[in-house]
mmCIF file of C-alpha atoms in Angstrom:
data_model
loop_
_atom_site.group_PDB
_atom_site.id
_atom_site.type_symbol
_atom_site.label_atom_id
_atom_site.label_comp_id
_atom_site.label_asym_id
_atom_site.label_seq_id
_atom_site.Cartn_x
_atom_site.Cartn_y
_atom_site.Cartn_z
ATOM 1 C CA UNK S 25 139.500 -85.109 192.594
ATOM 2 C CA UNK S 26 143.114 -84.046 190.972
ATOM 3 C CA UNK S 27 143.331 -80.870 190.966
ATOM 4 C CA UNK S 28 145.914 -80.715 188.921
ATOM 5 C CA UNK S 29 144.151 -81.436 186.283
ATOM 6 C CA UNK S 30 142.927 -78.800 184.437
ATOM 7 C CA UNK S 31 141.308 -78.376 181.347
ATOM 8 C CA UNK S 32 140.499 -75.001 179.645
ATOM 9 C CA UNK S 33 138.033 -75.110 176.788
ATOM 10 C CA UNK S 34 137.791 -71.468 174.789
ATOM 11 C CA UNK S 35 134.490 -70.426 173.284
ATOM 12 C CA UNK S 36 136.423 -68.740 170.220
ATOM 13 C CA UNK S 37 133.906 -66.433 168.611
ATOM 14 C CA UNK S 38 132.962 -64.181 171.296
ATOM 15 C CA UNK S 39 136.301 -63.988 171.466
ATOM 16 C CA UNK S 40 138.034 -63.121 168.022
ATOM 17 C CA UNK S 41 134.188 -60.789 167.766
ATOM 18 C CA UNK S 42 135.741 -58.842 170.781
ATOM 19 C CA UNK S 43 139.194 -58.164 168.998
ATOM 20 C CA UNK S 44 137.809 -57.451 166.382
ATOM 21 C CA UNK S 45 135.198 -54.476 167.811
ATOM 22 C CA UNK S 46 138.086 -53.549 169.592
ATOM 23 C CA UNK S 47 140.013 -52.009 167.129
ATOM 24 C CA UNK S 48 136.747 -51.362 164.716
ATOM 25 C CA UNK S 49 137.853 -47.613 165.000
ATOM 26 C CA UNK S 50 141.252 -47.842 164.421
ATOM 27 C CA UNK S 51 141.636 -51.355 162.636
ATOM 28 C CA UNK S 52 145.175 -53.296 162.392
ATOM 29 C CA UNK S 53 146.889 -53.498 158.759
ATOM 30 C CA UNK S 54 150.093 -55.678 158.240
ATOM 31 C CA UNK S 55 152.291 -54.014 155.578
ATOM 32 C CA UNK S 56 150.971 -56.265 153.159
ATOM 33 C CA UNK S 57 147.306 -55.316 154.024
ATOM 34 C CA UNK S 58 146.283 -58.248 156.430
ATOM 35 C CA UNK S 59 143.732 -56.782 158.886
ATOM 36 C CA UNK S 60 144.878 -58.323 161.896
ATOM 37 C CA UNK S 61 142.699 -57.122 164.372
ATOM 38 C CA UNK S 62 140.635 -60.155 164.620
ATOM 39 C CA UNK S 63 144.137 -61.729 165.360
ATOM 40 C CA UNK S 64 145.413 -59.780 167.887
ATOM 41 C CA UNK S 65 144.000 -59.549 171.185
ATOM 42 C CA UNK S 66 142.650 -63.309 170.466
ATOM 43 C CA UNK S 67 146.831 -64.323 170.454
ATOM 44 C CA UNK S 68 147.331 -62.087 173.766
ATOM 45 C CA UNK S 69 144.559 -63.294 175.447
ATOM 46 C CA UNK S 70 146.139 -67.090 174.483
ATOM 47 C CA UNK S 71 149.675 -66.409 175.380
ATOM 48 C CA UNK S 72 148.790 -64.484 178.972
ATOM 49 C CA UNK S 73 146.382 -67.261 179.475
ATOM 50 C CA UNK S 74 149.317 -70.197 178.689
ATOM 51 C CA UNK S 75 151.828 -67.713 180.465
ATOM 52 C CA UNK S 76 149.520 -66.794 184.022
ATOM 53 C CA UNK S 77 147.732 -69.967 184.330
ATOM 54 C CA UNK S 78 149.905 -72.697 182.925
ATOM 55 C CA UNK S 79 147.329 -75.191 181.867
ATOM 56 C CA UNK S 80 148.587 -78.957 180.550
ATOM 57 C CA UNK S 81 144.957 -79.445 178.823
ATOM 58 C CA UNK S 82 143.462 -76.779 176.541
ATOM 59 C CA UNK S 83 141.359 -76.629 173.582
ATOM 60 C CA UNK S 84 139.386 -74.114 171.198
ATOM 61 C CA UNK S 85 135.898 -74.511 170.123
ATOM 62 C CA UNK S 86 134.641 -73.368 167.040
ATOM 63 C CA UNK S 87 131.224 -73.084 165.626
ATOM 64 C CA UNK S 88 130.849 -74.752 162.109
ATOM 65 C CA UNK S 89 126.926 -74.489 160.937
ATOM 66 C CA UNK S 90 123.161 -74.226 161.775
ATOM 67 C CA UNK S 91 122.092 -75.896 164.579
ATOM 68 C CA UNK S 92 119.043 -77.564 165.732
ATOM 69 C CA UNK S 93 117.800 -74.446 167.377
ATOM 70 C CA UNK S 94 117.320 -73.000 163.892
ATOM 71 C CA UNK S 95 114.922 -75.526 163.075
ATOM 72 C CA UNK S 96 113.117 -75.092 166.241
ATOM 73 C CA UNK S 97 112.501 -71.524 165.515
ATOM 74 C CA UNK S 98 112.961 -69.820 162.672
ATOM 75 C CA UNK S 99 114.042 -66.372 163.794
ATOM 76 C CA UNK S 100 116.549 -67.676 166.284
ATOM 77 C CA UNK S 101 119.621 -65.367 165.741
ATOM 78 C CA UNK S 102 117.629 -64.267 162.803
ATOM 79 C CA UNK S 103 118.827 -60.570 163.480
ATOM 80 C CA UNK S 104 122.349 -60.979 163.714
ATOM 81 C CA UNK S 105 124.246 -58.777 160.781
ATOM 82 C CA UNK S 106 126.381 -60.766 158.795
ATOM 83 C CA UNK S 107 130.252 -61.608 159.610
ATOM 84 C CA UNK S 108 132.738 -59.020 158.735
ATOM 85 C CA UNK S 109 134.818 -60.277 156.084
ATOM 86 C CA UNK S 110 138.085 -59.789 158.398
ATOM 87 C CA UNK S 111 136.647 -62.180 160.584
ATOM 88 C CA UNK S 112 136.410 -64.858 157.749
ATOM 89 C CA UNK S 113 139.765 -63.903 156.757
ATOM 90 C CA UNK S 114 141.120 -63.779 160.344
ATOM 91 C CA UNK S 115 140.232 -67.568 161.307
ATOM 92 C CA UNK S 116 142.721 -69.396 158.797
ATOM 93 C CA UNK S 117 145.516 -66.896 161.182
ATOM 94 C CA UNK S 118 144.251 -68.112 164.499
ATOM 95 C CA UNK S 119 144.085 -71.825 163.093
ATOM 96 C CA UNK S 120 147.794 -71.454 162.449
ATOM 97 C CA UNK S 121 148.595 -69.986 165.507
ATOM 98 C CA UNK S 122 146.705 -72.896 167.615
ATOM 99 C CA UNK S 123 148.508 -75.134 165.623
ATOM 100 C CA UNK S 124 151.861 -73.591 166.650
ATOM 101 C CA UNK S 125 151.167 -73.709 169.875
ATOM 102 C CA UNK S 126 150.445 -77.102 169.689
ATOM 103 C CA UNK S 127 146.419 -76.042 171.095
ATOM 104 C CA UNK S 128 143.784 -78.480 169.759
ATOM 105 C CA UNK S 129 140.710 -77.207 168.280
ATOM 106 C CA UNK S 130 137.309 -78.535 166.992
ATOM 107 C CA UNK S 131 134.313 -77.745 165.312
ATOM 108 C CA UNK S 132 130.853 -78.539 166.674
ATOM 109 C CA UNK S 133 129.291 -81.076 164.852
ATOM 110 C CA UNK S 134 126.836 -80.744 162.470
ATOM 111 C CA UNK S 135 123.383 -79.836 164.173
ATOM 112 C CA UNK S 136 124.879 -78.468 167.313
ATOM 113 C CA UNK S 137 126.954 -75.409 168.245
ATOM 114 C CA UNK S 138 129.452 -74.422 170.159
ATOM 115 C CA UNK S 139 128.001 -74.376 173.586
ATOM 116 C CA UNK S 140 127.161 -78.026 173.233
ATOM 117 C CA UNK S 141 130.302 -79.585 171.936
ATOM 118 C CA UNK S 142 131.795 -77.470 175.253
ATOM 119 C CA UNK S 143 129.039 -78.214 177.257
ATOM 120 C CA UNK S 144 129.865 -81.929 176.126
ATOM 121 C CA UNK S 145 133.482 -81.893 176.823
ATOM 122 C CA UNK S 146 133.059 -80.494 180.498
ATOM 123 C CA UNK S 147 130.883 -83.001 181.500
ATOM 124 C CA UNK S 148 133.082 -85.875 180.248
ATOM 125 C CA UNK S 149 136.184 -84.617 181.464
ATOM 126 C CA UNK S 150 134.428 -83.732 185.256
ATOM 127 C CA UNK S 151 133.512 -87.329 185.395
ATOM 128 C CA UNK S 152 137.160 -87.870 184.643
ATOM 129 C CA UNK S 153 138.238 -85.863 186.879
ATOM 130 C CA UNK S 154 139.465 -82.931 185.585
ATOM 131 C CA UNK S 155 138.879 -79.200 186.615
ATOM 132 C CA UNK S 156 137.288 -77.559 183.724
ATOM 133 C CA UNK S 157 137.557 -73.833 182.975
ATOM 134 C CA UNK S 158 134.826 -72.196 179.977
ATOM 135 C CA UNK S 159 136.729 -69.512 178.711
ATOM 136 C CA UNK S 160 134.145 -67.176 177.116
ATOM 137 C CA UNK S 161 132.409 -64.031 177.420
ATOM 138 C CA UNK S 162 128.643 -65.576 176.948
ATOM 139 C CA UNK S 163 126.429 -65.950 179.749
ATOM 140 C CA UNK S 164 124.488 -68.810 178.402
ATOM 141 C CA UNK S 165 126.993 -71.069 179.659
ATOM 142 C CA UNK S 166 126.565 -70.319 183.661
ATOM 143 C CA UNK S 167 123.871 -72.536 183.356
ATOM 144 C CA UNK S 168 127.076 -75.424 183.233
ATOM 145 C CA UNK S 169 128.748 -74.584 186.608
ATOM 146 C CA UNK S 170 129.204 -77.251 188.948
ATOM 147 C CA UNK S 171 131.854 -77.715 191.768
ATOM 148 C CA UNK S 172 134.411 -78.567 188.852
ATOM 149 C CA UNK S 173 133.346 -76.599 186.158
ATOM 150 C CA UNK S 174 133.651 -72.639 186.189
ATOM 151 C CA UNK S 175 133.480 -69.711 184.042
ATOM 152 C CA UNK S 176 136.667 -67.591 183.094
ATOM 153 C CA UNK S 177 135.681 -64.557 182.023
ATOM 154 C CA UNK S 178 139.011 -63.330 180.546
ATOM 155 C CA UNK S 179 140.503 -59.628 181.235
ATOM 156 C CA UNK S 180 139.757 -56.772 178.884
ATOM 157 C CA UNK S 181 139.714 -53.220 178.902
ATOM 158 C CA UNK S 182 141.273 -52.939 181.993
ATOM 159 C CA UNK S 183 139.164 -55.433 184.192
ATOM 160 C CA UNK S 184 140.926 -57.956 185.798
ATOM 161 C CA UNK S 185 139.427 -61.574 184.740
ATOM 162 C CA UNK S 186 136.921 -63.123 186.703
ATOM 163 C CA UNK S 187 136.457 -67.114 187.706
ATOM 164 C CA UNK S 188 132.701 -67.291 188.396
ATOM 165 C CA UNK S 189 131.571 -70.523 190.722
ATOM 166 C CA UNK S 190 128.226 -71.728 191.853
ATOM 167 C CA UNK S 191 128.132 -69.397 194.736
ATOM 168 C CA UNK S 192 128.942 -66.173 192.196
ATOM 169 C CA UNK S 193 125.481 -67.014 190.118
ATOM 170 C CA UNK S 194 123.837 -67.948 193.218
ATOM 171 C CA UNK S 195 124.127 -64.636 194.752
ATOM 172 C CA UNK S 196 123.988 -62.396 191.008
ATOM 173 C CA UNK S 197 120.950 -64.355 190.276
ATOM 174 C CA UNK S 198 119.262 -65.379 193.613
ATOM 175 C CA UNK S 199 119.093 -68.877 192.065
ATOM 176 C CA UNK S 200 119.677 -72.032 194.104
ATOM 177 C CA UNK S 201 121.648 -73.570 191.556
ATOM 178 C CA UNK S 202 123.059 -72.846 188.370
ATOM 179 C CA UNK S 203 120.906 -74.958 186.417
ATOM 180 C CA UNK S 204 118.118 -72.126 187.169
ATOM 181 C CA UNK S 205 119.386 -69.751 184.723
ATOM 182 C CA UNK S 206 117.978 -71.642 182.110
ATOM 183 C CA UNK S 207 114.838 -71.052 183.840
ATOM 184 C CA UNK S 208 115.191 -67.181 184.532
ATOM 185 C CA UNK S 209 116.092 -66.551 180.495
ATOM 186 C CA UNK S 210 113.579 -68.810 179.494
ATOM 187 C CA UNK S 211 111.242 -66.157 181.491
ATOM 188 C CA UNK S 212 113.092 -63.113 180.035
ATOM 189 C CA UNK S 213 114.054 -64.265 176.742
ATOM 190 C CA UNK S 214 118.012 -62.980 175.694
ATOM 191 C CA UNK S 215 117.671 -60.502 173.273
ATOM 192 C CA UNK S 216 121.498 -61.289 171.957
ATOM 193 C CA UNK S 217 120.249 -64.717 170.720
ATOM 194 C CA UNK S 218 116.290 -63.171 169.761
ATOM 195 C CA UNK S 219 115.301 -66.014 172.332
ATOM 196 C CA UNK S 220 111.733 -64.660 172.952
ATOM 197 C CA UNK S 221 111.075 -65.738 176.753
ATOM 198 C CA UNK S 222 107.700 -64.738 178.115
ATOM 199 C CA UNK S 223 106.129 -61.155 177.459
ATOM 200 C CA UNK S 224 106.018 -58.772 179.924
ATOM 201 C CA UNK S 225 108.481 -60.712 182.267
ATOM 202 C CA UNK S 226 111.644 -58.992 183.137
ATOM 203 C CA UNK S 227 114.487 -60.104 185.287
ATOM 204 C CA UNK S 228 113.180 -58.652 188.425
ATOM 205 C CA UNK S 229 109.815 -60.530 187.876
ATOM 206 C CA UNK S 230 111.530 -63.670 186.975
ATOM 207 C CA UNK S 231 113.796 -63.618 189.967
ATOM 208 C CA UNK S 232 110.460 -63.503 191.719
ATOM 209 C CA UNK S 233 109.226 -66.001 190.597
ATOM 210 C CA UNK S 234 112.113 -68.809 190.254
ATOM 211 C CA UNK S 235 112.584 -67.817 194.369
ATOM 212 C CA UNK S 236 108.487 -68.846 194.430
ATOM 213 C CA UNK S 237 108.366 -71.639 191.972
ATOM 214 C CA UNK S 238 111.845 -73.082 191.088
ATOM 215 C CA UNK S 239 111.228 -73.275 186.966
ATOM 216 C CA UNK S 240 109.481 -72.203 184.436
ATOM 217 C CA UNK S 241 107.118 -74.909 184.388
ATOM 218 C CA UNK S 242 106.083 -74.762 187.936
ATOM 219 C CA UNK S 243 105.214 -70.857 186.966
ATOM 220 C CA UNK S 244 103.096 -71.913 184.171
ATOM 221 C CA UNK S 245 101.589 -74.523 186.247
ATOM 222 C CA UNK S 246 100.987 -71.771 188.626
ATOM 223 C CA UNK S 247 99.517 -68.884 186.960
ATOM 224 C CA UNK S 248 95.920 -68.842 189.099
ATOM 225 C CA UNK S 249 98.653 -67.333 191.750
ATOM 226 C CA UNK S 250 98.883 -64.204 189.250
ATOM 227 C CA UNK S 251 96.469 -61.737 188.161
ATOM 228 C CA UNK S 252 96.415 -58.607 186.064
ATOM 229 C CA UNK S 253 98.448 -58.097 182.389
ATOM 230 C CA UNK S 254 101.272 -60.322 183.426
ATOM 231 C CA UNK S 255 99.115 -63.081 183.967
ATOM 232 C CA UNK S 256 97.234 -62.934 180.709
ATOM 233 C CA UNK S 257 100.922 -62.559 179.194
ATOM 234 C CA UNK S 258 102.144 -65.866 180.624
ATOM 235 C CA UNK S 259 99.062 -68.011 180.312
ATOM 236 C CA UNK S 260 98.374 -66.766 176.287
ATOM 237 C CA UNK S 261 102.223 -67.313 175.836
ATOM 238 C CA UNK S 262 103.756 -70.419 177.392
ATOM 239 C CA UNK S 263 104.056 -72.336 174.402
ATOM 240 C CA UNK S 264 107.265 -68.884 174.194
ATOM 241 C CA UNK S 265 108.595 -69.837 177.522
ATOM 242 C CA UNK S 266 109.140 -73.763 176.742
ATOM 243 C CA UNK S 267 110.161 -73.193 173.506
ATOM 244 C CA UNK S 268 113.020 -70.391 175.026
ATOM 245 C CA UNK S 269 114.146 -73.026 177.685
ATOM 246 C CA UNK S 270 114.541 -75.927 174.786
ATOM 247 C CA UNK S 271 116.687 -72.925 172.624
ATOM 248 C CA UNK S 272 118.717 -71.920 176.026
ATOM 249 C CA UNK S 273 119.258 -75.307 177.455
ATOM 250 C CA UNK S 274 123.023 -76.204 176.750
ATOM 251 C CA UNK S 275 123.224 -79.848 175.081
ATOM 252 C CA UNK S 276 125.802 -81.883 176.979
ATOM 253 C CA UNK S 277 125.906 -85.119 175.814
ATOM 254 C CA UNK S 278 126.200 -84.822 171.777
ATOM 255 C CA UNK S 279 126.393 -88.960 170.199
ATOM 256 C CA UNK S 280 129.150 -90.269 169.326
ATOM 257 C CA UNK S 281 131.966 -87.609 170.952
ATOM 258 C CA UNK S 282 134.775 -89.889 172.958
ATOM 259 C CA UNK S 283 137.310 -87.895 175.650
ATOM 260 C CA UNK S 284 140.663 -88.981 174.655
ATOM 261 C CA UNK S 285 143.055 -86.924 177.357
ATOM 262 C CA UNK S 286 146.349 -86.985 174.953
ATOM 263 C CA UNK S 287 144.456 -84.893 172.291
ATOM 264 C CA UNK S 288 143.831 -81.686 174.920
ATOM 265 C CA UNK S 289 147.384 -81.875 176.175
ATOM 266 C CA UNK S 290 149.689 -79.027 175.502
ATOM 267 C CA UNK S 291 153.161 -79.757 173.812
ATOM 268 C CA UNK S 292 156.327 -76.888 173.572
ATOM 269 C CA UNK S 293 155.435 -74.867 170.602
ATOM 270 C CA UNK S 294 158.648 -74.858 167.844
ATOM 271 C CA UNK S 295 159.995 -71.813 168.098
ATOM 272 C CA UNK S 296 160.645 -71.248 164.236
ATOM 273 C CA UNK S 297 156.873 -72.156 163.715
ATOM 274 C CA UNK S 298 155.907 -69.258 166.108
ATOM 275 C CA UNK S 299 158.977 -67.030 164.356
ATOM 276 C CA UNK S 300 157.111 -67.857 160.881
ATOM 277 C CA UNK S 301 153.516 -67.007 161.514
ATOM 278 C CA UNK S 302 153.667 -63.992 163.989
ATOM 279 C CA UNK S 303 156.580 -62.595 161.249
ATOM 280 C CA UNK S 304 153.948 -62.771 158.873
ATOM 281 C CA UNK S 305 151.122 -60.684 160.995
ATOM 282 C CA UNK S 306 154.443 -58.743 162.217
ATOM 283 C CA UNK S 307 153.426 -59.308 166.073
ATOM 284 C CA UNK S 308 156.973 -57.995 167.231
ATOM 285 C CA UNK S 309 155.847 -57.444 170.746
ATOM 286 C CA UNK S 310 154.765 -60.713 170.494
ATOM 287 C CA UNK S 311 157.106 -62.538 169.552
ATOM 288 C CA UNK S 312 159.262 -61.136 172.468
ATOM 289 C CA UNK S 313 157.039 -62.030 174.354
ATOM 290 C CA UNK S 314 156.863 -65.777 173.368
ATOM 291 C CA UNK S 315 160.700 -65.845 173.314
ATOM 292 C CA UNK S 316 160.073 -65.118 177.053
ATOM 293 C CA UNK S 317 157.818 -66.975 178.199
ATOM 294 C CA UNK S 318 158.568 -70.150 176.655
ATOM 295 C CA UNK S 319 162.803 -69.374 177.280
ATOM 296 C CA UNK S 320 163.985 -70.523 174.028
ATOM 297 C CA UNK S 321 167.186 -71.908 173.978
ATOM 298 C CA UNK S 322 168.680 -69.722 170.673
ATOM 299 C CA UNK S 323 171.256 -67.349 169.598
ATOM 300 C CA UNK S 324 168.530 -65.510 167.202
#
C-alpha cells in the first residue's frame, strides 16, 4: 500500500447545511446582498483542509435527485423541510470556488445519492491503492471503514477534527466490524433519514443483540430467544427491519463509474481566479489567507 496516496472525497451537503445553521442567527450579507453564509465556513473548512493536510487527490460530492430509496419507501426523508433558498443560491458560489481551486466535483447519478457515488469511489480507489478519507459529518457512512478507508469528521465549534478507524466504531458501537452498523440502525431505525428500524428496539437493545446474533437477520431468525412486548414488536415488524437495512446499506459499486486518477488530482489554483471570486463574496480574511498558503509570487 502507498501511503502517499491519498484521496479525500467531501460529502458537501452536510457540510454547506452546517454553515449555513451556523450563522442562521446572525446570517452573512455581501454589500450587494449575497448571503454568504452557506459559503463561508464550507471555503474555510476547504482551505484549512488543503493547508493542514496537503492532499494531491480530492473531490466533492454532490447530491443531484431522488434516489432509489424513495421508491422503496415512500416516506423516506419524507419529513425533511424544504432547502433554504440561500442554500440554492449558495451552490453556484462553492462550484466556482472548487473550480478555482482546481477541486473536482460530481453529482451522483441519477437513482443514487451521495453516499453511493462516495461509497463507489472509495472502494475503487482502495483497490488501487489509495488511502481514502470521507469527509462528512453523517454517520451512515461508518458502515464504509476498512483499513484504508476512514472517516474525517472535520473541526467545528471548537472541537478538534476527528479520523475515526475500524477500532473507533468497534469500541463506540461494540460491533466486530464496521459493516455491523448497518445492522444496529436497521434495528433502531435513524430518525434523521425517517428510516423506521424495528419498534421498540433502541440502541442499547440492539447492541445486545448484534453482540448475540451478528445481524439483523440472525435476530429475526431468532426471536423464540425473546419474549414479552419486544418480541411481539420484532416478529409483527420484520418486514421494517429488512426494509431499514436495504435504505441504510451504502451502494458501492454504481454501473458504469470508471476511476481515472488524473481527474482527483489537485493543480495550483490561479491566483487572479481566487482574487475574482472571493472579491466578489468579499472574503478578505480569506484571501490573505490563500495568498499565504499557496505563497503567490506577486507584487499585488
Amino acid at each position: 500500500m502507498n501511503n502517499n496516496k491519498k484521496l479525500f472525497l467531501i460529502d458537501a451537503y452536510p457540510l454547506i447545511y452546517q454553515s449555513y445553521y451556523a450563522y442562521i442567527r446572525n446570517p452573512l450579507f455581501t454589500s450587494k446582498g449575497i448571503n454568504t453564509s452557506p459559503i463561508i465556513n464550507f471555503t474555510y473548512f476547504l482551505m484549512n483542509t488543503l493547508n493542514n493536510e496537503k492532499p494531491s487527490y480530492m473531490a466533492t460530492i454532490f447530491d443531484a435527485g431522488t434516489s432509489f430509496r424513495k421508491k422503496e419507501y415512500e416516506k423516506y426523508k419524507a419529513h425533511r423541510k424544504k432547502t433554504p433558498e440561500a442554500i440554492y443560491m449558495a451552490i453556484p458560489y462553492i462550484i466556482k470556488i472548487l473550480k478555482t481551486f482546481k477541486i473536482s466535483f460530481f453529482y451522483a447519478p441519477k437513482g443514487y445519492e451521495a453516499d453511493d457515488f462516495i461509497g463507489t469511489i472509495a472502494k475503487i480507489a482502495e483497490n488501487k491503492g489509495y488511502i481514502i478519507y470521507i469527509i462528512t459529518l453523517d454517520k451512515d457512512f461508518f458502515q464504509l471503514i476498512t483499513e484504508n478507508i476512514k472517516v474525517y469528521i472535520p473541526p467545528f465549534k471548537g472541537n478538534a477534527k476527528k479520523i475515526l478507524g475500524i477500532e473507533e466504531i468497534k469500541e463506540k458501537f461494540g460491533v466486530n466490524h464496521p459493516k455491523q452498523v448497518i445492522d444496529l440502525w436497521s434495528m433502531t431505525g435513524d430518525p434523521s433519514d425517517n428510516i423506521p428500524g424495528l419498534p421498540g428496539v433502541g440502541i442499547k437493545n440492539a447492541m445486545k443483540f448484534i453482540k448475540k446474533y451478528g445481524s439483523i437477520e440472525k435476530l429475526l431468525n431468532s426471536t423464540h430467544d425473546l419474549n414479552g412486548k419486544i418480541q411481539k414488536n420484532i416478529e409483527e415488524n420484520k418486514y421494517l427491519g429488512l426494509l431499514s437495512k436495504k435504505l441504510i446499506t451504502i451502494v458501492t459499486n454504481i454501473p458504469f463509474f470508471s476511476f481515472h486518477e488524473e481527474k482527483f488530482y489537485i493543480k495550483k489554483p490561479n491566483w487572479h481566479s481566487i482574487k475574482k471570486i472571493f472579491g466578489e463574496l468579499e472574503f478578505i480574511k480569506l484571501l490573505k489567507k490563500a495568498h499565504e498558503y499557496y505563497k503567490f509570487k506577486t507584487k499585488e
